[in-house]
Amino acid sequence: MGSIVQLVQLYDRGERLDNNSEEQIELLLTLLGWILTSSNRWLRDYTSKAMIEILKDHFSLCLPVLEKFKNVNDPYVLQRIYGIIFGASCKRTSGNLQTVAEYVYETVFHQDKVYPDVLLRDYARLIIERFLWETPKYIGVIDHLRIIPPYTSDPIPEIEDQHYDTNEYDGAVLRLIMSMRIENMGGYGDFGRYVFQSALHSFDVDDKKMFNYAIYNILNNIGFSEEYFGEHDCSCNSFDRHLTAKTERIGKKYQWITMYNMLARIADNCKMLDRWNYPKKEEVQFEGAWDPYVRDFDPTLNKSFMIYNDAPSFAALEEHQANGIAENKTVDISDPSIQKKWIEEYGVFFKELKDTLLLTDESGVQWVCLTKYCDTGHRDLNKKRLLVWSWLYAYFVTPEQSVELNNCFEKGVSIVTSEIASHHETYTVFNREYPWSPSCREFKEYAWVDAKIPTGEVEIVNETIQVPDMSLFELLLKKYNLNDEEASLNDSELEIQYKNITKERRIEKEIGRILHATSDLLWEEEYDATKEDTISQSFPCAKLIEVMGLTQLVADGFLFDTEGKLAAFDTDRTQQCNSVVVRKDVLDSFLAKTGMKLVWIVDAEKEIHAGDYTITSWSDWEALFMYEGNSITGELHKLSSQSR
């Protein structure tokens, strides 16, 4: 097994063995495919990434792999095979995707009943959607409507209650049942409550009946057996659901298989409810495995490829922070007058802020920073005590909206609202399905913010509020004093009191929708054993990517133009600086094509800390920066306490 692990790690890193023929590669893929049966999540997930890296350079072997595993009776394997083919489809260096897409269509969707696995369906559909996105003029056997859910499958049967929650079991079966227990069963299992039941909450089903069928299916249909698996499962230390780099129980593997099977059939045959619109749960259409979010593995992202050595670095980004830190070190804040002066003054950090938005790399190529965060360092604030920070929220706006924003700012009124000071982010989208996939439709819509700006005027409004009636406080104490006389008080004596008040409210003006210039993709999935921490990547907004035809090539997270030149990337990948940069000529072309303008709404602060991380004094600063092609206009201004 040690040699297999070394081989898997070799290919996962993108390295290759010498002198491999296509026949040898196919045999290697067959070997690796059978490793996908393993309940060792680390081995299974890294093997999947290795197979993707092989197939992206040997894409013609996708069909032989699909054919070889076509009739495997382990859904755990077949589901992941389709995920691997999807990953290779997105990352392939060459090869014909049409034959693969048509094969998947005929095998999975052009059937009387579609294979009941919610993740396999997700991967299979995305293979086809990717091909149709790449080939918009395609005319062939694929009927796009047939790949859109719901599909045809057998509904979940209603079976007699097996009393799995009350009958006595032991050994591996007991561990399985305890793990699958849901709420209101006298104690729940982590998998049952936080994974299985959490997914069920999106559908109009009886959770207890679903639990009953799930256990029945595992024990009777799939064939979990104490005789075969008891010794193994009882030796697995797998009670921690967050510990992914481990060998899971075989029972846990069967739990995953059953859950994905049931979710597919439930999505086909039961109503899906909008669980966020509580208490009124309206029926909605099931779209895919991203909602409810049940994905567990991103086949389009490999942390070994989140590096692009030819990406430029920008000294100005590091110098800006270093200069701010150096200035703070010269300030002796033991004197209150010096504290006040530092809080009030502009300082080098703010003075150089605009210089970090127009950048030139070592080759003379110009770049523009979009949304970014920068500060003088959060570490050791109990010692350093001084902190300067700024968020620059980049938006694409119409020329008319830029005038409205500027007029508001010039009045000295804060333009930073909770809607504007927000981030466009998602954890449900795979890296390389952004922004073309159907999972991105709502996400792209949410990139537009309905902007309101203060006019600087106020209005007087009447409002009815609930207030505590302090005259009843003593009665409340008496009620719980346990004296007979006092305990006879009625609840009616503790009535809610209401009060009419008048107050000032800022008058706001709607200026229409403005577009986030960047989007953040987070891969938080705890069950992907190829990652140790949450992976976060920032990209230009979908509109810029689509208008300019940008795409990821070999490196994950780096966008290239139609000529194969680097066009945009997240500087957190190269310099640990939170920002997205886009090549200036690409940005200029986008603005010319769309007629939009780029603005930065800047929210900044200077803080003095007490030595225990609490803030003793601070000053708020704002700016409206505007991109003018070869320069950036606008200056930071300190806000008065009444401005916000």
XYZ file of C-alpha atoms in Angstrom:
644
model
C 0.000 0.000 0.000
C 2.943 2.346 0.639
C 3.913 2.263 -3.037
C 0.334 3.006 -4.088
C 0.193 6.003 -1.750
C 3.466 7.327 -3.179
C 2.105 6.902 -6.699
C -1.116 8.696 -5.813
C 0.798 11.592 -4.260
C 3.112 11.778 -7.266
C 0.250 12.252 -9.725
C -1.707 14.515 -7.388
C 1.256 16.918 -7.482
C 1.191 16.843 -11.270
C 4.355 14.793 -11.636
C 4.638 11.868 -14.050
C 6.346 8.509 -14.427
C 8.561 8.151 -17.481
C 7.734 6.008 -20.496
C 4.063 5.347 -19.804
C 2.099 4.147 -22.820
C -1.639 4.760 -23.169
C -2.185 1.097 -22.322
C -0.166 1.402 -19.111
C -1.986 4.604 -18.169
C -5.329 2.869 -18.697
C -4.258 -0.005 -16.444
C -3.103 2.476 -13.816
C -6.474 4.260 -13.955
C -8.223 0.910 -13.514
C -6.148 0.180 -10.410
C -6.810 3.624 -8.980
C -10.504 3.309 -9.773
C -10.838 0.268 -7.531
C -9.131 2.165 -4.698
C -12.240 4.381 -4.704
C -14.020 1.574 -2.833
C -11.949 2.460 0.222
C -13.595 4.073 3.239
C -10.252 5.742 3.940
C -11.303 9.250 2.942
C -7.749 10.532 2.630
C -6.795 7.756 0.209
C -10.062 7.988 -1.710
C -9.942 11.766 -2.150
C -6.272 11.974 -3.079
C -6.718 9.071 -5.506
C -9.550 11.018 -7.118
C -7.347 14.089 -7.552
C -4.557 11.933 -8.986
C -6.928 10.374 -11.542
C -8.097 13.844 -12.590
C -4.519 14.990 -13.167
C -3.872 11.892 -15.293
C -7.057 12.177 -17.337
C -6.675 15.874 -18.102
C -3.613 14.930 -20.203
C -5.071 11.609 -21.421
C -8.661 12.678 -21.931
C -9.355 9.976 -24.523
C -9.216 7.456 -21.658
C -12.344 8.905 -20.032
C -14.651 6.658 -22.081
C -12.717 3.443 -21.309
C -12.830 4.308 -17.595
C -16.575 4.972 -17.728
C -17.148 1.735 -19.604
C -15.055 -0.361 -17.224
C -16.933 0.849 -14.163
C -20.328 1.155 -15.831
C -21.886 -1.821 -14.061
C -20.071 -1.651 -10.725
C -22.528 -2.271 -7.897
C -20.784 0.072 -5.446
C -22.368 3.550 -5.765
C -19.444 4.933 -3.763
C -17.187 4.131 -6.744
C -19.503 5.076 -9.585
C -20.420 8.418 -8.046
C -16.780 9.417 -7.686
C -15.865 8.171 -11.183
C -18.318 10.710 -12.611
C -16.846 13.395 -10.357
C -13.391 12.578 -11.688
C -14.574 12.761 -15.308
C -16.158 16.143 -14.589
C -12.935 17.434 -13.042
C -10.942 16.210 -16.040
C -13.491 17.819 -18.402
C -12.821 21.211 -16.820
C -9.041 20.830 -16.597
C -8.268 18.925 -19.808
C -5.393 20.189 -21.914
C -6.915 18.739 -25.093
C -9.451 16.149 -26.162
C -12.989 15.842 -27.471
C -15.601 16.545 -24.790
C -18.532 15.880 -27.135
C -18.107 12.090 -27.174
C -17.884 12.021 -23.372
C -20.902 14.310 -22.942
C -23.039 12.280 -25.337
C -21.990 9.031 -23.646
C -22.952 10.419 -20.230
C -26.263 11.661 -21.603
C -27.175 8.278 -23.065
C -25.946 6.298 -20.064
C -27.352 8.428 -17.238
C -30.175 10.643 -18.458
C -31.612 8.973 -21.549
C -33.076 6.219 -19.385
C -36.511 5.333 -18.043
C -35.131 5.864 -14.555
C -32.116 8.039 -13.768
C -29.489 6.533 -11.481
C -30.571 7.426 -7.911
C -27.528 9.181 -6.517
C -27.770 12.946 -6.046
C -24.006 13.537 -6.459
C -23.558 11.266 -9.473
C -26.400 13.135 -11.173
C -24.762 16.442 -10.258
C -21.412 15.472 -11.780
C -23.020 13.879 -14.846
C -25.123 16.944 -15.548
C -22.138 19.254 -15.149
C -20.135 17.268 -17.699
C -22.891 17.913 -20.224
C -23.472 21.519 -19.145
C -19.760 22.180 -19.570
C -19.839 20.810 -23.113
C -22.941 22.828 -24.032
C -21.343 25.974 -22.593
C -18.216 25.377 -24.667
C -20.272 24.515 -27.773
C -23.311 26.835 -27.786
C -24.191 25.971 -31.417
C -24.300 22.226 -30.763
C -27.034 20.251 -32.511
C -27.072 16.584 -31.630
C -28.548 13.829 -29.501
C -28.489 15.742 -26.207
C -31.861 17.087 -25.093
C -31.002 19.731 -22.513
C -34.386 19.467 -20.806
C -33.708 15.840 -19.890
C -30.670 16.701 -17.795
C -32.576 19.198 -15.630
C -34.215 17.800 -12.456
C -36.557 16.405 -11.368
C -35.877 12.989 -12.855
C -37.708 9.675 -12.733
C -36.924 7.282 -9.897
C -38.636 5.035 -7.382
C -40.109 6.927 -4.418
C -39.064 6.102 -0.864
C -41.426 3.321 0.258
C -43.295 3.663 3.517
C -42.343 0.599 5.530
C -43.398 -0.656 8.915
C -41.601 1.019 11.800
C -38.667 -1.212 12.695
C -38.153 0.529 16.089
C -34.449 0.956 15.457
C -34.415 3.759 18.030
C -35.716 1.588 20.877
C -34.661 -1.995 20.126
C -31.444 -3.213 21.663
C -28.445 -3.642 19.396
C -24.740 -3.939 19.959
C -21.485 -3.917 18.041
C -21.171 -2.271 14.640
C -24.937 -2.119 14.073
C -25.356 -0.152 17.300
C -22.663 2.317 16.197
C -24.384 2.715 12.846
C -27.807 3.363 14.394
C -26.402 5.751 17.009
C -24.649 7.715 14.253
C -27.867 7.932 12.187
C -30.197 8.970 15.040
C -31.972 12.270 14.433
C -33.418 14.864 16.794
C -36.190 13.950 19.237
C -35.035 10.373 19.559
C -33.572 10.636 23.059
C -30.175 11.686 21.753
C -28.927 12.125 18.212
C -25.903 11.166 16.199
C -23.753 13.839 14.541
C -24.247 12.351 11.082
C -27.983 11.872 11.607
C -28.597 15.385 12.908
C -26.068 17.582 11.116
C -25.788 15.792 7.769
C -28.770 13.542 7.018
C -31.557 15.443 8.803
C -30.130 18.800 7.786
C -30.561 17.816 4.128
C -34.049 16.417 4.771
C -35.221 19.756 6.189
C -35.408 21.112 2.659
C -38.142 18.626 1.734
C -41.675 17.877 2.850
C -40.927 14.482 4.401
C -41.319 12.763 7.758
C -37.811 12.659 9.223
C -38.571 9.686 11.475
C -39.840 7.627 8.534
C -36.767 8.579 6.516
C -34.545 7.439 9.388
C -36.483 4.183 9.593
C -36.057 3.492 5.871
C -32.386 4.529 5.856
C -31.447 1.966 8.501
C -33.643 -0.678 6.858
C -31.978 -0.012 3.506
C -28.475 -0.300 4.961
C -29.178 -3.531 6.829
C -31.401 -5.289 4.298
C -30.867 -3.872 0.802
C -27.205 -2.880 0.781
C -26.295 -5.741 3.066
C -24.440 -4.315 6.049
C -23.492 -7.254 8.236
C -22.142 -7.574 11.767
C -20.477 -10.782 10.644
C -18.514 -9.115 7.827
C -17.884 -5.632 9.207
C -18.297 -5.814 12.982
C -14.647 -6.244 13.935
C -13.480 -3.526 11.534
C -16.108 -0.952 12.455
C -15.738 -1.439 16.196
C -12.008 -0.763 15.856
C -12.510 2.548 14.001
C -12.216 5.657 16.138
C -14.614 7.663 13.979
C -16.920 9.469 16.385
C -15.503 12.861 15.416
C -17.399 13.928 12.279
C -14.835 16.697 11.659
C -11.922 14.262 11.435
C -11.878 13.575 7.699
C -8.336 12.325 7.107
C -9.196 8.909 8.516
C -10.530 5.479 7.749
C -14.270 5.575 8.339
C -16.460 2.704 9.412
C -17.866 0.607 6.587
C -21.189 1.480 8.180
C -20.431 5.180 7.647
C -19.664 4.466 3.991
C -23.060 2.791 3.721
C -24.660 5.787 5.454
C -23.246 8.089 2.754
C -24.428 5.749 -0.018
C -27.926 5.578 1.464
C -28.205 9.317 2.048
C -27.246 10.233 -1.527
C -29.566 7.534 -2.892
C -32.486 8.733 -0.775
C -31.917 12.421 -1.532
C -32.058 11.708 -5.262
C -35.378 9.880 -4.912
C -36.802 12.427 -2.462
C -35.895 15.290 -4.819
C -37.731 13.474 -7.639
C -40.875 12.601 -5.741
C -41.351 15.060 -2.845
C -41.946 18.776 -2.508
C -38.943 20.966 -1.829
C -39.558 23.821 0.607
C -37.848 27.176 1.018
C -36.504 26.570 4.521
C -35.125 30.097 4.778
C -38.587 31.678 4.466
C -39.634 30.722 8.003
C -42.359 30.251 9.206
C -43.989 30.353 5.784
C -42.398 27.535 3.803
C -43.153 27.970 0.135
C -42.614 25.219 -2.415
C -39.573 25.725 -4.624
C -37.927 23.811 -7.452
C -35.017 21.489 -6.693
C -32.146 22.563 -8.952
C -29.180 20.460 -7.941
C -26.901 19.211 -5.176
C -25.773 22.757 -4.361
C -29.194 23.503 -2.789
C -29.640 21.878 -0.385
C -25.876 21.836 -0.136
C -24.769 18.196 0.009
C -21.593 18.299 -2.082
C -18.549 16.774 -0.407
C -15.693 17.011 -2.919
C -14.555 19.624 -5.459
C -13.028 17.754 -8.418
C -12.026 21.027 -10.103
C -9.693 22.295 -7.380
C -6.271 20.930 -6.455
C -4.246 22.799 -3.846
C -1.031 21.626 -5.586
C -2.045 23.749 -8.594
C -3.046 26.927 -6.749
C 0.360 28.346 -7.634
C 1.402 30.123 -10.818
C 5.105 30.923 -10.735
C 4.864 33.400 -13.619
C 2.341 35.579 -11.784
C 3.832 38.989 -10.992
C 4.312 40.374 -7.510
C 3.888 44.004 -6.560
C 6.317 45.677 -4.204
C 3.883 48.544 -3.606
C 1.483 46.243 -1.757
C 4.109 45.147 0.752
C 5.721 48.583 1.019
C 2.371 50.147 1.843
C 1.897 47.970 4.889
C 5.550 48.236 5.907
C 5.465 52.049 5.743
C 2.328 52.163 7.865
C 3.859 49.858 10.474
C 7.092 51.870 10.521
C 5.202 55.111 11.109
C 3.197 53.591 13.966
C 6.435 52.515 15.682
C 7.565 56.141 15.891
C 4.455 57.218 17.802
C 4.680 57.420 21.597
C 1.075 57.296 22.695
C 1.784 57.569 26.421
C 0.871 61.252 26.117
C -2.924 61.833 25.596
C -2.211 64.785 23.320
C -0.080 62.587 21.071
C -2.868 59.987 21.028
C -5.340 62.621 19.900
C -2.967 63.928 17.233
C -2.370 60.430 15.821
C -6.095 59.684 15.734
C -6.835 62.923 13.893
C -3.972 63.033 11.407
C -3.965 61.542 7.901
C -0.829 59.441 8.157
C 1.287 57.652 5.584
C -0.965 54.578 5.403
C -3.922 56.612 4.149
C -1.700 58.843 2.020
C -0.356 55.856 0.043
C -3.659 53.967 -0.185
C -4.470 55.036 -3.759
C -0.969 54.034 -4.853
C -1.895 50.405 -4.148
C -4.763 50.464 -6.668
C -2.787 51.240 -9.838
C 0.160 48.852 -10.002
C 2.958 48.127 -12.450
C 4.751 44.779 -12.467
C 8.441 44.152 -13.154
C 7.694 43.777 -16.870
C 5.993 47.155 -17.089
C 2.488 45.680 -17.350
C -0.153 47.709 -15.515
C -2.728 46.177 -13.191
C -5.684 47.476 -11.185
C -6.695 46.297 -7.712
C -10.384 45.690 -7.177
C -11.934 44.967 -3.774
C -9.146 44.763 -1.204
C -8.397 44.850 2.493
C -5.186 46.112 4.060
C -3.975 47.043 7.531
C -0.860 47.689 9.606
C -0.958 44.260 11.246
C -3.282 42.610 13.744
C -0.578 40.676 15.588
C 0.530 41.747 19.062
C -1.938 44.606 19.356
C -1.578 44.219 23.100
C 1.955 45.554 22.570
C 1.814 47.630 19.396
C -1.561 49.129 20.338
C -1.920 51.080 17.069
C -3.887 49.762 14.107
C -4.888 51.342 10.808
C -7.110 49.386 8.430
C -9.171 49.945 5.307
C -11.694 48.031 3.236
C -12.017 49.129 -0.368
C -15.283 47.831 -1.815
C -15.028 47.923 -5.599
C -18.207 48.314 -7.660
C -19.102 48.744 -11.300
C -21.684 51.521 -11.643
C -23.298 53.602 -14.344
C -21.959 57.132 -14.939
C -25.190 58.488 -13.437
C -24.751 56.393 -10.305
C -21.165 57.587 -9.896
C -22.439 61.186 -9.918
C -25.068 60.352 -7.286
C -22.467 58.692 -5.072
C -20.065 61.599 -5.442
C -22.750 64.194 -4.641
C -23.639 62.310 -1.478
C -20.024 61.992 -0.381
C -19.319 65.682 -0.961
C -22.080 66.533 1.511
C -19.984 64.926 4.226
C -22.498 62.120 4.745
C -21.367 58.538 5.188
C -22.070 56.452 2.100
C -21.005 53.166 3.698
C -24.173 51.171 4.338
C -24.580 47.553 5.409
C -25.601 46.677 1.840
C -22.563 48.366 0.283
C -20.047 47.141 2.878
C -20.759 43.529 1.995
C -19.023 40.712 0.178
C -20.340 38.607 -2.667
C -19.427 35.082 -1.622
C -20.599 31.494 -1.761
C -19.533 28.110 -0.406
C -21.726 26.007 -2.705
C -19.963 26.440 -6.062
C -17.037 24.406 -7.387
C -13.935 26.326 -8.406
C -14.090 25.753 -12.160
C -17.849 25.839 -12.559
C -17.775 29.559 -11.844
C -19.372 31.372 -13.571
C -20.870 29.173 -16.346
C -22.681 26.503 -14.300
C -26.419 26.496 -13.456
C -25.355 26.573 -9.800
C -24.101 30.135 -10.411
C -27.353 31.652 -11.693
C -28.634 32.931 -8.353
C -25.117 33.687 -7.181
C -24.539 35.957 -10.175
C -27.858 37.693 -9.560
C -26.881 38.397 -5.948
C -23.770 40.208 -7.197
C -26.061 43.168 -7.878
C -26.778 45.369 -4.856
C -29.862 47.565 -4.577
C -28.019 50.698 -3.497
C -29.472 53.402 -1.293
C -27.544 56.489 -0.285
C -28.318 59.037 2.432
C -29.479 62.430 1.218
C -28.151 64.230 4.290
C -31.691 65.026 5.373
C -33.786 63.498 8.140
C -37.471 62.986 8.739
C -39.478 62.632 11.931
C -41.306 59.305 12.209
C -43.677 57.855 14.776
C -43.026 54.350 16.004
C -44.643 52.010 18.494
C -42.192 49.993 20.537
C -42.353 47.407 23.293
C -40.915 48.618 26.590
C -40.583 46.918 29.954
C -43.105 48.124 32.511
C -40.812 48.602 35.508
C -43.791 48.959 37.800
C -44.384 45.229 37.368
C -40.871 44.281 38.362
C -41.729 43.721 42.018
C -44.758 41.634 41.031
C -42.511 39.477 38.904
C -40.186 38.898 41.871
C -43.093 38.018 44.116
C -44.462 35.477 41.680
C -41.309 33.371 41.928
C -40.798 33.778 45.701
C -42.690 30.519 46.429
C -44.890 32.088 49.123
C -48.497 30.927 48.783
C -49.886 34.412 48.822
C -47.355 35.701 46.297
C -47.515 32.624 44.039
C -51.198 33.285 43.392
C -50.417 36.098 40.962
C -51.840 35.631 37.466
C -49.812 35.917 34.285
C -52.284 38.534 33.107
C -50.730 40.942 35.597
C -47.508 40.863 33.532
C -48.851 42.426 30.338
C -46.572 43.704 27.577
C -46.415 47.474 27.554
C -46.271 49.603 24.407
C -45.073 53.140 23.919
C -45.358 55.589 21.053
C -42.166 57.486 20.295
C -40.940 59.905 17.683
C -37.432 59.799 16.289
C -35.298 61.053 13.461
C -34.615 58.781 10.491
C -32.152 59.422 7.698
C -33.799 59.890 4.335
C -32.269 57.600 1.734
C -32.394 57.746 -2.017
C -32.466 54.697 -4.258
C -29.927 54.878 -7.078
C -30.548 51.468 -8.627
C -28.435 48.337 -8.713
C -24.653 48.435 -8.583
C -22.395 45.461 -9.308
C -19.843 43.895 -6.968
C -16.543 43.956 -8.873
C -15.354 40.739 -7.201
C -16.751 37.429 -5.987
C -15.399 35.090 -3.313
C -15.553 31.298 -3.564
C -15.067 29.391 -0.323
C -14.466 25.659 -0.180
C -15.280 24.883 3.455
C -16.326 21.259 2.990
C -15.076 19.341 6.013
C -15.396 15.963 4.285
C -12.833 16.684 1.555
C -9.686 15.117 3.012
C -7.390 16.768 0.440
C -7.713 20.087 2.266
C -6.707 20.962 5.808
C -8.419 24.341 6.130
C -11.044 26.363 4.331
C -9.856 27.375 0.867
C -10.928 30.836 -0.211
C -10.336 32.394 -3.621
C -11.427 35.759 -4.947
C -12.247 36.404 -8.596
C -13.441 39.293 -10.731
C -17.224 39.334 -11.001
C -18.909 36.956 -13.426
C -19.843 39.758 -15.824
C -16.226 40.769 -16.345
C -15.143 37.144 -16.805
C -17.897 36.473 -19.344
C -17.596 39.708 -21.315
C -13.823 39.358 -21.612
C -13.809 35.573 -22.153
C -11.492 34.800 -19.252
C -10.842 31.221 -18.172
C -8.678 29.115 -15.861
C -5.979 27.054 -17.565
C -3.419 24.886 -15.739
C -3.309 26.864 -12.490
C -6.389 26.846 -10.283
C -7.708 30.320 -9.492
C -5.700 32.232 -12.125
C -7.661 33.664 -15.072
C -6.264 34.003 -18.587
C -7.513 35.918 -21.625
C -8.350 34.440 -25.023
C -4.667 34.695 -26.054
C -3.501 32.689 -23.037
C -2.080 35.669 -21.144
C -2.625 36.067 -17.407
C -5.494 38.503 -16.925
C -6.592 38.393 -13.271
C -5.758 36.686 -9.984
C -6.061 36.855 -6.229
C -2.919 38.360 -4.697
C -3.592 36.341 -1.556
C -2.267 33.410 -3.602
C 0.993 35.206 -4.390
C 1.672 37.763 -1.645
C -0.794 36.996 1.152
C -2.465 40.311 0.373
C -6.250 40.328 0.261
C -7.036 41.719 -3.168
C -8.010 40.856 -6.733
C -5.934 42.382 -9.511
C -6.972 42.586 -13.151
C -4.754 43.607 -16.052
C -5.428 47.252 -16.877
C -6.039 46.752 -20.592
C -8.575 44.012 -19.818
C -10.376 46.282 -17.363
C -10.344 49.230 -19.768
C -11.807 47.080 -22.528
C -14.537 45.801 -20.197
C -15.497 49.327 -19.135
C -15.589 50.467 -22.765
C -17.801 47.544 -23.800
C -20.252 47.930 -20.922
C -20.235 51.715 -20.476
C -19.714 51.260 -16.751
C -17.370 52.992 -14.309
C -15.251 51.515 -11.534
C -15.491 53.049 -8.068
C -14.124 52.109 -4.656
C -16.178 52.891 -1.569
C -13.590 53.048 1.196
C -14.297 52.313 4.848
C -11.271 52.891 7.084
C -10.366 53.358 10.714
C -7.519 54.311 13.027
C -7.592 52.570 16.406
C -5.730 52.783 19.704
C -5.870 49.587 21.731
C -5.661 49.342 25.496
C -3.203 46.470 25.711
C -5.893 43.827 26.055
C -7.198 44.223 22.480
C -10.041 46.531 23.513
C -10.232 49.834 21.614
C -9.938 52.965 23.731
C -10.244 55.548 20.959
C -10.635 55.616 17.221
C -11.503 57.715 14.196
C -13.650 56.740 11.198
C -12.599 57.613 7.656
C -14.293 57.240 4.292
C -13.560 57.903 0.650
C -15.068 57.541 -2.776
C -12.292 56.702 -5.225
C -13.049 56.761 -8.940
C -11.056 55.080 -11.684
C -10.342 57.526 -14.496
C -8.176 55.324 -16.722
C -4.731 56.665 -15.884
C -5.478 58.051 -12.445
C -7.713 57.651 -9.439
C -9.623 60.584 -7.992
C -10.956 61.076 -4.477
C -9.520 61.562 -1.004
C -10.118 60.085 2.423
C -12.008 62.268 4.897
C -12.449 61.797 8.608
C -16.059 61.487 9.614
C -17.617 63.380 12.444
C -19.433 61.343 15.080
C -22.745 62.423 13.532
C -21.866 61.385 9.979
C -22.688 57.701 10.230
